[in-house]
Short mmCIF file of C-alpha atoms in Angstrom, two decimals:
data_model
loop_
_atom_site.label_atom_id
_atom_site.label_comp_id
_atom_site.label_asym_id
_atom_site.label_seq_id
_atom_site.Cartn_x
_atom_site.Cartn_y
_atom_site.Cartn_z
CA UNK A 1288 -19.83 21.35 -11.19
CA UNK A 1289 -23.54 21.84 -10.56
CA UNK A 1290 -25.62 24.73 -9.26
CA UNK A 1291 -29.18 25.98 -9.36
CA UNK A 1292 -28.49 29.24 -11.22
CA UNK A 1293 -25.42 29.84 -13.36
CA UNK A 1294 -24.75 33.58 -13.67
CA UNK A 1295 -22.56 34.88 -16.48
CA UNK A 1296 -21.15 38.31 -15.60
CA UNK A 1297 -20.16 39.97 -12.33
CA UNK A 1298 -21.58 43.38 -13.13
CA UNK A 1299 -24.44 44.96 -11.19
CA UNK A 1300 -27.07 42.66 -12.75
CA UNK A 1301 -25.29 39.39 -11.97
CA UNK A 1302 -24.19 40.43 -8.48
CA UNK A 1303 -27.61 41.79 -7.45
CA UNK A 1304 -29.26 38.61 -8.74
CA UNK A 1305 -26.84 36.42 -6.78
CA UNK A 1306 -27.55 38.34 -3.58
CA UNK A 1307 -31.33 38.20 -4.10
CA UNK A 1308 -31.13 34.43 -4.62
CA UNK A 1309 -28.79 33.89 -1.67
CA UNK A 1310 -31.26 35.56 0.68
CA UNK A 1311 -33.83 32.96 -0.43
CA UNK A 1312 -31.46 30.01 -0.01
CA UNK A 1313 -30.97 29.50 -3.76
CA UNK A 1314 -27.46 28.56 -4.86
CA UNK A 1315 -25.65 30.28 -7.71
CA UNK A 1316 -22.24 30.36 -9.36
CA UNK A 1317 -20.91 33.57 -10.97
CA UNK A 1318 -18.51 33.45 -13.92
CA UNK A 1319 -16.66 36.64 -14.92
CA UNK A 1320 -14.15 37.07 -17.76
CA UNK A 1321 -12.36 40.02 -16.08
CA UNK A 1322 -10.36 40.11 -12.85
CA UNK A 1323 -11.70 41.40 -9.55
CA UNK A 1324 -9.36 44.39 -9.72
CA UNK A 1325 -10.66 45.22 -13.18
CA UNK A 1326 -14.38 45.23 -12.36
CA UNK A 1327 -13.84 47.11 -9.10
CA UNK A 1328 -11.38 49.59 -10.58
CA UNK A 1329 -13.17 50.60 -13.79
CA UNK A 1330 -14.66 54.01 -12.97
CA UNK A 1331 -18.22 54.40 -14.23
CA UNK A 1332 -20.88 56.97 -13.45
CA UNK A 1333 -24.00 55.95 -11.58
CA UNK A 1334 -27.31 57.65 -10.87
CA UNK A 1335 -29.49 55.23 -8.91
CA UNK A 1336 -33.26 55.50 -9.08
CA UNK A 1337 -35.46 55.12 -6.04
CA UNK A 1338 -36.30 51.53 -7.03
CA UNK A 1339 -32.61 50.60 -7.23
CA UNK A 1340 -31.93 52.34 -3.92
CA UNK A 1341 -34.70 50.26 -2.37
CA UNK A 1342 -33.36 47.02 -3.89
CA UNK A 1343 -29.82 47.63 -2.59
CA UNK A 1344 -31.15 48.35 0.89
CA UNK A 1345 -33.41 45.29 0.73
CA UNK A 1346 -30.50 42.95 -0.03
CA UNK A 1347 -28.28 44.43 2.67
CA UNK A 1348 -25.74 46.37 0.59
CA UNK A 1349 -27.06 49.90 0.95
CA UNK A 1350 -25.18 51.10 4.04
CA UNK A 1351 -22.18 52.66 2.28
CA UNK A 1352 -24.42 54.12 -0.41
CA UNK A 1353 -26.50 55.80 2.32
CA UNK A 1354 -23.34 57.16 3.99
CA UNK A 1355 -21.30 58.24 0.98
CA UNK A 1356 -23.76 58.71 -1.88
CA UNK A 1357 -24.90 62.15 -2.96
CA UNK A 1358 -28.70 62.12 -2.60
CA UNK A 1359 -30.38 64.55 -4.97
CA UNK A 1360 -33.88 65.90 -4.57
CA UNK A 1361 -33.87 67.31 -8.10
CA UNK A 1362 -31.76 68.44 -11.04
CA UNK A 1363 -31.33 71.46 -13.29
CA UNK A 1364 -32.23 72.01 -16.92
CA UNK A 1365 -30.46 74.94 -18.57
CA UNK A 1366 -31.16 76.70 -21.89
CA UNK A 1367 -30.86 80.25 -23.21
CA UNK A 1368 -28.43 80.92 -20.35
CA UNK A 1369 -31.12 80.33 -17.71
CA UNK A 1370 -31.29 77.45 -15.25
CA UNK A 1371 -34.53 75.83 -14.05
CA UNK A 1372 -34.86 73.37 -11.19
CA UNK A 1373 -36.81 70.10 -11.45
CA UNK A 1374 -38.06 69.20 -7.96
CA UNK A 1375 -38.04 65.40 -8.15
CA UNK A 1376 -39.47 64.85 -4.68
CA UNK A 1377 -42.37 67.24 -5.23
CA UNK A 1378 -43.36 65.94 -8.66
CA UNK A 1379 -42.72 62.21 -8.13
CA UNK A 1380 -44.52 61.71 -4.84
CA UNK A 1381 -41.48 61.84 -2.55
CA UNK A 1382 -38.89 59.86 -4.55
CA UNK A 1383 -35.28 60.85 -5.18
CA UNK A 1384 -32.04 59.64 -6.78
CA UNK A 1385 -28.50 59.17 -5.52
CA UNK A 1386 -25.21 59.74 -7.33
CA UNK A 1387 -23.22 56.63 -6.40
CA UNK A 1388 -20.79 55.33 -9.04
CA UNK A 1389 -21.36 51.91 -10.55
CA UNK A 1390 -17.95 50.56 -9.52
CA UNK A 1391 -18.77 51.41 -5.89
CA UNK A 1392 -21.99 49.39 -6.20
CA UNK A 1393 -19.91 46.51 -7.56
CA UNK A 1394 -17.41 46.75 -4.68
CA UNK A 1395 -20.26 46.55 -2.15
CA UNK A 1396 -21.85 43.57 -3.92
CA UNK A 1397 -18.57 41.65 -4.31
CA UNK A 1398 -17.82 42.15 -0.61
CA UNK A 1399 -21.30 40.88 0.26
CA UNK A 1400 -20.76 37.82 -1.94
CA UNK A 1401 -17.59 36.86 -0.08
CA UNK A 1402 -19.13 37.65 3.30
CA UNK A 1403 -21.82 35.11 2.40
CA UNK A 1404 -19.09 32.50 1.97
CA UNK A 1405 -19.66 32.37 -1.77
CA UNK A 1406 -17.12 32.69 -4.56
CA UNK A 1407 -16.86 34.42 -7.92
CA UNK A 1408 -14.89 32.65 -10.64
CA UNK A 1409 -12.87 35.44 -12.27
CA UNK A 1410 -10.69 35.40 -15.40
CA UNK A 1411 -12.70 32.81 -17.31
CA UNK A 1412 -12.29 32.44 -21.07
CA UNK A 1413 -14.17 30.97 -24.03
CA UNK A 1414 -17.59 30.96 -22.34
CA UNK A 1415 -20.24 29.08 -24.33
CA UNK A 1416 -23.83 28.10 -23.52
CA UNK A 1417 -25.30 24.67 -24.31
CA UNK A 1418 -28.67 22.88 -24.09
CA UNK A 1419 -30.44 26.10 -23.05
CA UNK A 1420 -33.77 24.68 -24.23
CA UNK A 1421 -33.43 21.68 -21.90
CA UNK A 1422 -33.97 21.30 -18.15
CA UNK A 1423 -30.22 21.09 -17.56
CA UNK A 1424 -28.52 23.89 -19.50
CA UNK A 1425 -24.73 24.02 -19.35
CA UNK A 1426 -22.04 26.68 -19.39
CA UNK A 1427 -18.61 25.66 -20.67
CA UNK A 1428 -15.53 27.79 -20.16
CA UNK A 1429 -11.76 27.70 -19.71
CA UNK A 1430 -10.02 28.60 -16.45
CA UNK A 1431 -6.25 28.41 -15.98
CA UNK A 1432 -5.98 26.53 -19.25
CA UNK A 1433 -8.47 23.81 -18.23
CA UNK A 1434 -11.87 23.11 -19.76
CA UNK A 1435 -14.71 23.35 -17.23
CA UNK A 1436 -18.47 22.76 -17.31
CA UNK A 1437 -21.20 24.15 -15.08
CA UNK A 1438 -24.58 22.34 -15.09
CA UNK A 1439 -27.53 24.51 -13.99
CA UNK A 1440 -31.28 24.61 -13.63
CA UNK A 1441 -31.25 28.13 -15.09
CA UNK A 1442 -28.72 30.42 -16.78
CA UNK A 1443 -28.77 34.17 -16.15
CA UNK A 1444 -27.01 36.05 -18.95
CA UNK A 1445 -25.76 39.23 -17.29
CA UNK A 1446 -22.70 39.58 -19.50
CA UNK A 1447 -23.30 42.84 -21.32
CA UNK A 1448 -23.93 43.81 -24.91
CA UNK A 1449 -20.89 41.93 -26.27
CA UNK A 1450 -21.26 38.80 -24.12
CA UNK A 1451 -22.14 35.31 -25.40
CA UNK A 1452 -25.55 34.92 -23.72
CA UNK A 1453 -27.74 36.88 -26.12
CA UNK A 1454 -26.01 35.27 -29.09
CA UNK A 1455 -26.83 31.82 -27.68
CA UNK A 1456 -30.48 32.53 -28.53
CA UNK A 1457 -31.00 31.33 -32.13
CA UNK A 1458 -30.85 34.31 -34.48
CA UNK A 1459 -34.21 33.46 -36.05
CA UNK A 1460 -35.79 33.69 -32.58
CA UNK A 1461 -34.21 37.00 -31.54
CA UNK A 1462 -36.24 40.16 -32.05
CA UNK A 1463 -33.86 43.12 -31.84
CA UNK A 1464 -34.02 46.87 -32.37
CA UNK A 1465 -31.10 49.29 -32.62
CA UNK A 1466 -30.91 53.07 -33.08
CA UNK A 1467 -27.67 55.05 -33.49
CA UNK A 1468 -27.49 58.75 -32.69
CA UNK A 1469 -25.61 61.30 -34.78
CA UNK A 1470 -23.57 62.52 -31.84
CA UNK A 1471 -21.37 61.15 -29.11
CA UNK A 1472 -20.26 62.17 -25.64
CA UNK A 1473 -16.82 63.28 -24.55
CA UNK A 1474 -16.53 62.43 -20.87
CA UNK A 1475 -13.92 63.71 -18.42
CA UNK A 1476 -12.91 63.16 -14.82
CA UNK A 1477 -11.43 66.30 -13.30
CA UNK A 1478 -9.92 67.43 -10.02
CA UNK A 1479 -12.21 70.40 -9.51
CA UNK A 1480 -14.89 71.78 -7.24
CA UNK A 1481 -18.53 70.70 -7.69
CA UNK A 1482 -20.43 72.74 -10.26
CA UNK A 1483 -23.67 72.65 -8.29
CA UNK A 1484 -25.54 70.76 -5.60
CA UNK A 1485 -27.34 68.70 -8.27
CA UNK A 1486 -26.78 67.67 -11.90
CA UNK A 1487 -27.00 70.32 -14.63
CA UNK A 1488 -28.32 69.32 -18.08
CA UNK A 1489 -27.46 72.16 -20.47
CA UNK A 1490 -28.83 72.76 -23.97
CA UNK A 1491 -26.75 75.20 -26.01
CA UNK A 1492 -26.36 76.25 -29.64
CA UNK A 1493 -22.89 74.64 -29.63
CA UNK A 1494 -24.23 71.36 -28.23
CA UNK A 1495 -25.25 69.59 -25.05
CA UNK A 1496 -23.26 69.55 -21.80
CA UNK A 1497 -23.77 67.71 -18.51
CA UNK A 1498 -22.17 68.74 -15.22
CA UNK A 1499 -22.19 65.95 -12.65
CA UNK A 1500 -20.77 65.54 -9.15
CA UNK A 1501 -18.62 62.57 -8.19
CA UNK A 1502 -17.00 63.69 -4.91
CA UNK A 1503 -16.21 67.08 -3.30
CA UNK A 1504 -12.94 67.10 -5.29
CA UNK A 1505 -13.59 64.83 -8.31
CA UNK A 1506 -16.17 65.67 -10.99
CA UNK A 1507 -17.58 63.91 -14.05
CA UNK A 1508 -18.59 66.18 -16.94
CA UNK A 1509 -19.70 65.51 -20.52
CA UNK A 1510 -19.80 67.33 -23.86
CA UNK A 1511 -21.74 66.51 -27.01
CA UNK A 1512 -19.22 65.88 -29.82
CA UNK A 1513 -18.92 64.16 -33.18
CA UNK A 1514 -18.75 60.44 -32.27
CA UNK A 1515 -16.00 59.88 -34.86
CA UNK A 1516 -13.81 62.73 -33.65
CA UNK A 1517 -10.44 61.82 -32.17
CA UNK A 1518 -9.77 62.52 -28.51
CA UNK A 1519 -6.36 63.89 -29.54
CA UNK A 1520 -8.21 66.84 -31.06
CA UNK A 1521 -9.54 67.80 -27.63
CA UNK A 1522 -6.92 69.47 -25.48
CA UNK A 1523 -7.77 70.19 -21.85
CA UNK A 1524 -8.02 73.89 -22.67
CA UNK A 1525 -10.45 73.22 -25.51
CA UNK A 1526 -12.61 71.01 -23.29
CA UNK A 1527 -12.87 73.61 -20.53
CA UNK A 1528 -13.52 76.34 -23.08
CA UNK A 1529 -16.45 74.37 -24.51
CA UNK A 1530 -17.82 73.40 -21.10
CA UNK A 1531 -17.67 77.05 -20.01
CA UNK A 1532 -19.38 78.31 -23.17
CA UNK A 1533 -22.18 75.75 -23.01
CA UNK A 1534 -22.94 76.03 -19.28
CA UNK A 1535 -22.31 79.66 -18.30
CA UNK A 1536 -25.43 81.54 -17.24
CA UNK A 1537 -26.63 85.05 -17.98
CA UNK A 1538 -25.68 86.17 -14.47
CA UNK A 1539 -22.01 85.38 -15.11
CA UNK A 1540 -21.70 81.94 -13.44
CA UNK A 1541 -18.98 79.67 -14.88
CA UNK A 1542 -18.06 76.04 -14.26
CA UNK A 1543 -15.09 75.51 -11.90
CA UNK A 1544 -12.17 73.95 -13.79
CA UNK A 1545 -9.15 71.89 -12.79
CA UNK A 1546 -6.74 69.18 -13.97
CA UNK A 1547 -8.36 66.51 -16.16
CA UNK A 1548 -7.48 62.95 -15.10
CA UNK A 1549 -9.09 61.03 -17.95
CA UNK A 1550 -11.10 61.70 -21.09
CA UNK A 1551 -12.69 59.67 -23.85
CA UNK A 1552 -15.33 59.74 -26.59
CA UNK A 1553 -18.07 57.15 -27.06
CA UNK A 1554 -20.95 56.78 -29.49
CA UNK A 1555 -24.57 56.81 -28.34
CA UNK A 1556 -27.03 54.07 -29.22
CA UNK A 1557 -30.31 52.58 -28.08
CA UNK A 1558 -30.76 48.82 -28.30
CA UNK A 1559 -33.47 46.37 -27.24
CA UNK A 1560 -33.56 42.59 -27.58
CA UNK A 1561 -37.19 41.74 -26.91
CA UNK A 1562 -36.33 38.05 -26.65
CA UNK A 1563 -35.12 38.23 -23.06
CA UNK A 1564 -35.82 34.54 -22.41
CA UNK A 1565 -35.28 31.35 -24.38
CA UNK A 1566 -35.68 27.95 -22.77
CA UNK A 1567 -33.85 28.09 -19.42
CA UNK A 1568 -31.79 31.16 -20.43
CA UNK A 1569 -32.81 34.60 -19.17
CA UNK A 1570 -30.83 37.70 -20.15
CA UNK A 1571 -30.71 40.96 -18.20
CA UNK A 1572 -29.13 44.40 -18.21
CA UNK A 1573 -26.92 45.42 -21.12
CA UNK A 1574 -27.14 41.90 -22.54
CA UNK A 1575 -30.77 42.70 -23.36
CA UNK A 1576 -30.88 46.48 -23.79
CA UNK A 1577 -28.74 49.60 -23.78
CA UNK A 1578 -29.76 53.24 -23.49
CA UNK A 1579 -27.98 56.53 -24.09
CA UNK A 1580 -26.77 57.82 -20.71
CA UNK A 1581 -28.90 60.97 -20.95
CA UNK A 1582 -31.73 59.35 -19.00
CA UNK A 1583 -29.46 57.57 -16.47
CA UNK A 1584 -31.25 54.23 -16.88
CA UNK A 1585 -28.67 51.52 -17.66
CA UNK A 1586 -27.80 50.19 -14.20
CA UNK A 1587 -31.35 50.77 -12.99
CA UNK A 1588 -32.90 48.62 -15.72
CA UNK A 1589 -30.41 45.88 -14.88
CA UNK A 1590 -31.47 45.97 -11.22
CA UNK A 1591 -35.18 45.65 -11.99
CA UNK A 1592 -34.61 42.96 -14.63
CA UNK A 1593 -32.94 40.70 -12.08
CA UNK A 1594 -35.54 41.57 -9.44
CA UNK A 1595 -38.17 40.11 -11.76
CA UNK A 1596 -35.93 37.17 -12.62
CA UNK A 1597 -35.22 36.41 -8.96
CA UNK A 1598 -38.92 36.51 -8.11
CA UNK A 1599 -39.62 34.07 -10.94
CA UNK A 1600 -36.89 31.69 -9.81
CA UNK A 1601 -38.14 31.89 -6.20
CA UNK A 1602 -41.65 31.11 -7.38
CA UNK A 1603 -40.34 28.09 -9.29
CA UNK A 1604 -38.50 26.59 -6.30
CA UNK A 1605 -41.08 27.50 -3.66
CA UNK A 1606 -44.31 26.77 -5.53
CA UNK A 1607 -43.28 24.70 -8.53
CA UNK A 1608 -44.87 27.12 -11.01
CA UNK A 1609 -43.41 29.33 -13.73
CA UNK A 1610 -45.94 32.14 -14.00
CA UNK A 1611 -43.35 34.92 -13.62
CA UNK A 1612 -40.62 33.14 -15.58
CA UNK A 1613 -43.01 32.54 -18.47
CA UNK A 1614 -43.77 36.27 -18.53
CA UNK A 1615 -40.26 37.50 -17.74
CA UNK A 1616 -39.78 39.29 -21.09
CA UNK A 1617 -43.26 40.77 -21.00
CA UNK A 1618 -42.91 42.12 -17.45
CA UNK A 1619 -39.43 43.55 -18.03
CA UNK A 1620 -40.07 45.00 -21.48
CA UNK A 1621 -42.85 47.27 -20.33
CA UNK A 1622 -40.38 49.07 -18.08
CA UNK A 1623 -37.53 48.75 -20.59
CA UNK A 1624 -39.48 50.46 -23.36
CA UNK A 1625 -40.60 53.14 -20.92
CA UNK A 1626 -36.96 53.83 -20.04
CA UNK A 1627 -35.93 53.73 -23.71
CA UNK A 1628 -38.66 56.25 -24.50
CA UNK A 1629 -37.53 58.61 -21.74
CA UNK A 1630 -33.85 58.30 -22.67
CA UNK A 1631 -34.72 59.00 -26.32
CA UNK A 1632 -36.87 61.96 -25.25
CA UNK A 1633 -34.09 63.43 -23.08
CA UNK A 1634 -31.50 62.92 -25.80
CA UNK A 1635 -33.60 64.61 -28.51
CA UNK A 1636 -34.67 67.40 -26.16
CA UNK A 1637 -31.20 68.36 -24.98
CA UNK A 1638 -28.83 67.70 -27.91
CA UNK A 1639 -28.20 69.71 -31.04
CA UNK A 1640 -28.87 67.60 -34.12
CA UNK A 1641 -26.34 68.55 -36.84
CA UNK A 1642 -29.21 68.90 -39.34
CA UNK A 1643 -31.59 70.88 -37.10
CA UNK A 1644 -33.11 73.82 -38.99
CA UNK A 1645 -34.17 77.11 -37.39
CA UNK A 1646 -37.80 76.03 -37.12
CA UNK A 1647 -36.92 72.77 -35.36
CA UNK A 1648 -34.57 74.66 -33.05
CA UNK A 1649 -37.43 76.96 -32.10
CA UNK A 1650 -39.65 73.97 -31.35
CA UNK A 1651 -36.90 72.38 -29.24
CA UNK A 1652 -36.55 75.52 -27.11
CA UNK A 1653 -40.35 75.73 -26.76
CA UNK A 1654 -40.41 72.13 -25.54
CA UNK A 1655 -37.70 72.89 -22.99
CA UNK A 1656 -39.73 75.85 -21.80
CA UNK A 1657 -42.90 73.76 -21.53
CA UNK A 1658 -41.41 70.73 -19.78
CA UNK A 1659 -39.58 72.88 -17.22
CA UNK A 1660 -42.46 75.24 -16.38
CA UNK A 1661 -45.77 73.36 -16.59
CA UNK A 1662 -47.02 71.05 -13.86
CA UNK A 1663 -47.66 68.29 -16.41
CA UNK A 1664 -44.18 68.62 -17.93
CA UNK A 1665 -42.41 68.70 -14.58
CA UNK A 1666 -44.31 65.64 -13.39
CA UNK A 1667 -43.49 63.68 -16.55
CA UNK A 1668 -39.78 64.36 -16.21
CA UNK A 1669 -39.72 63.70 -12.46
CA UNK A 1670 -41.62 60.42 -12.41
CA UNK A 1671 -39.54 59.02 -15.28
CA UNK A 1672 -36.23 60.26 -13.88
CA UNK A 1673 -36.76 58.61 -10.47
CA UNK A 1674 -37.87 55.41 -12.23
CA UNK A 1675 -41.12 53.86 -13.37
CA UNK A 1676 -42.44 50.95 -11.28
CA UNK A 1677 -42.32 47.30 -12.29
CA UNK A 1678 -45.71 46.31 -13.73
CA UNK A 1679 -46.48 42.94 -12.14
CA UNK A 1680 -50.04 42.24 -13.36
CA UNK A 1681 -51.04 38.56 -13.13
CA UNK A 1682 -47.65 37.61 -11.73
CA UNK A 1683 -47.81 34.97 -9.03
CA UNK A 1684 -48.25 35.32 -5.29
CA UNK A 1685 -46.28 38.56 -4.98
CA UNK A 1686 -47.14 39.13 -1.32
CA UNK A 1687 -45.08 36.02 -0.58
CA UNK A 1688 -42.34 36.56 -3.15
CA UNK A 1689 -41.64 40.21 -2.34
CA UNK A 1690 -41.30 39.81 1.45
#
């Protein structure tokens, strides 16, 4: 089988890329190791930046997001029992975010793929990449017990942190960075009333908490915990007790509780593979970088990665040049490192380090006070939270490519 672009992974990155290419008449094949029910049914949080909102609307999959998403004009930072509002629209020049879960984005994109008359090859196994430094790279895989091969002009590795694409780049050529945090998040889904009209990021002596809205009756909340703690140690009563203690305000407000549907603990890490391209292989999203969820950047970085990649592929087929593709890593990494910086900043600002001394705690509270009260601090948080722009300097005929 042959195609122009072979896409490994039917997550947001791979599906957005396929839709961008389809709108320009460029053929692609998507390979996915999971089933359709699995990728559409795995519940994941999602805060979409303005840039991602614009991309989804541009490619024709934003209607349900606009109808059902929870558009937020700001968020709340809480410390010392007091809550302060960050006006995103005011301090970012009119931009906002929307709470729209990742699996809903995937559902919309999968439906669009099939409406276009295109397929997704689900349940593939043993995916390997070959000849990626040639003009005809290949993807080999097994489907229904049979060995298959897909010959491409380009391979897009959108297969996540554990996928095969990044590892197909020779180890001596990969430049990688990883940072592990000393705390994890315990996340819950609960049948309860919304805590507030917008997200609440709470700093407390007992640790960080995040109150998020999923639907009018289903909420997603998080607690800072030891990443190696067992979830069996966290009864529902203990979870609600901690959430209440960390988020109650001096005026007596307390978080609404309710039955907990699911709960789990995961470790926090930051990771960047600066080698986002090698030969005809280009990696995007979690295959190239991961961020702690504090800054809400994961899906959004994936969307802008593949926007750059799609523009480079369009430039190649329309003009026969590779200006953007040659600079794919450079263009993407400027935004990636900006998002990594902001996610690191938010994580350090809001969490309690187990080894924080009283002086460092005082500095942390002073920083929270500064960033939530000064014009400069509010603007920094707002413009990063709604998403930094793609920096396109020297990149092709963008007036044509971005129509």
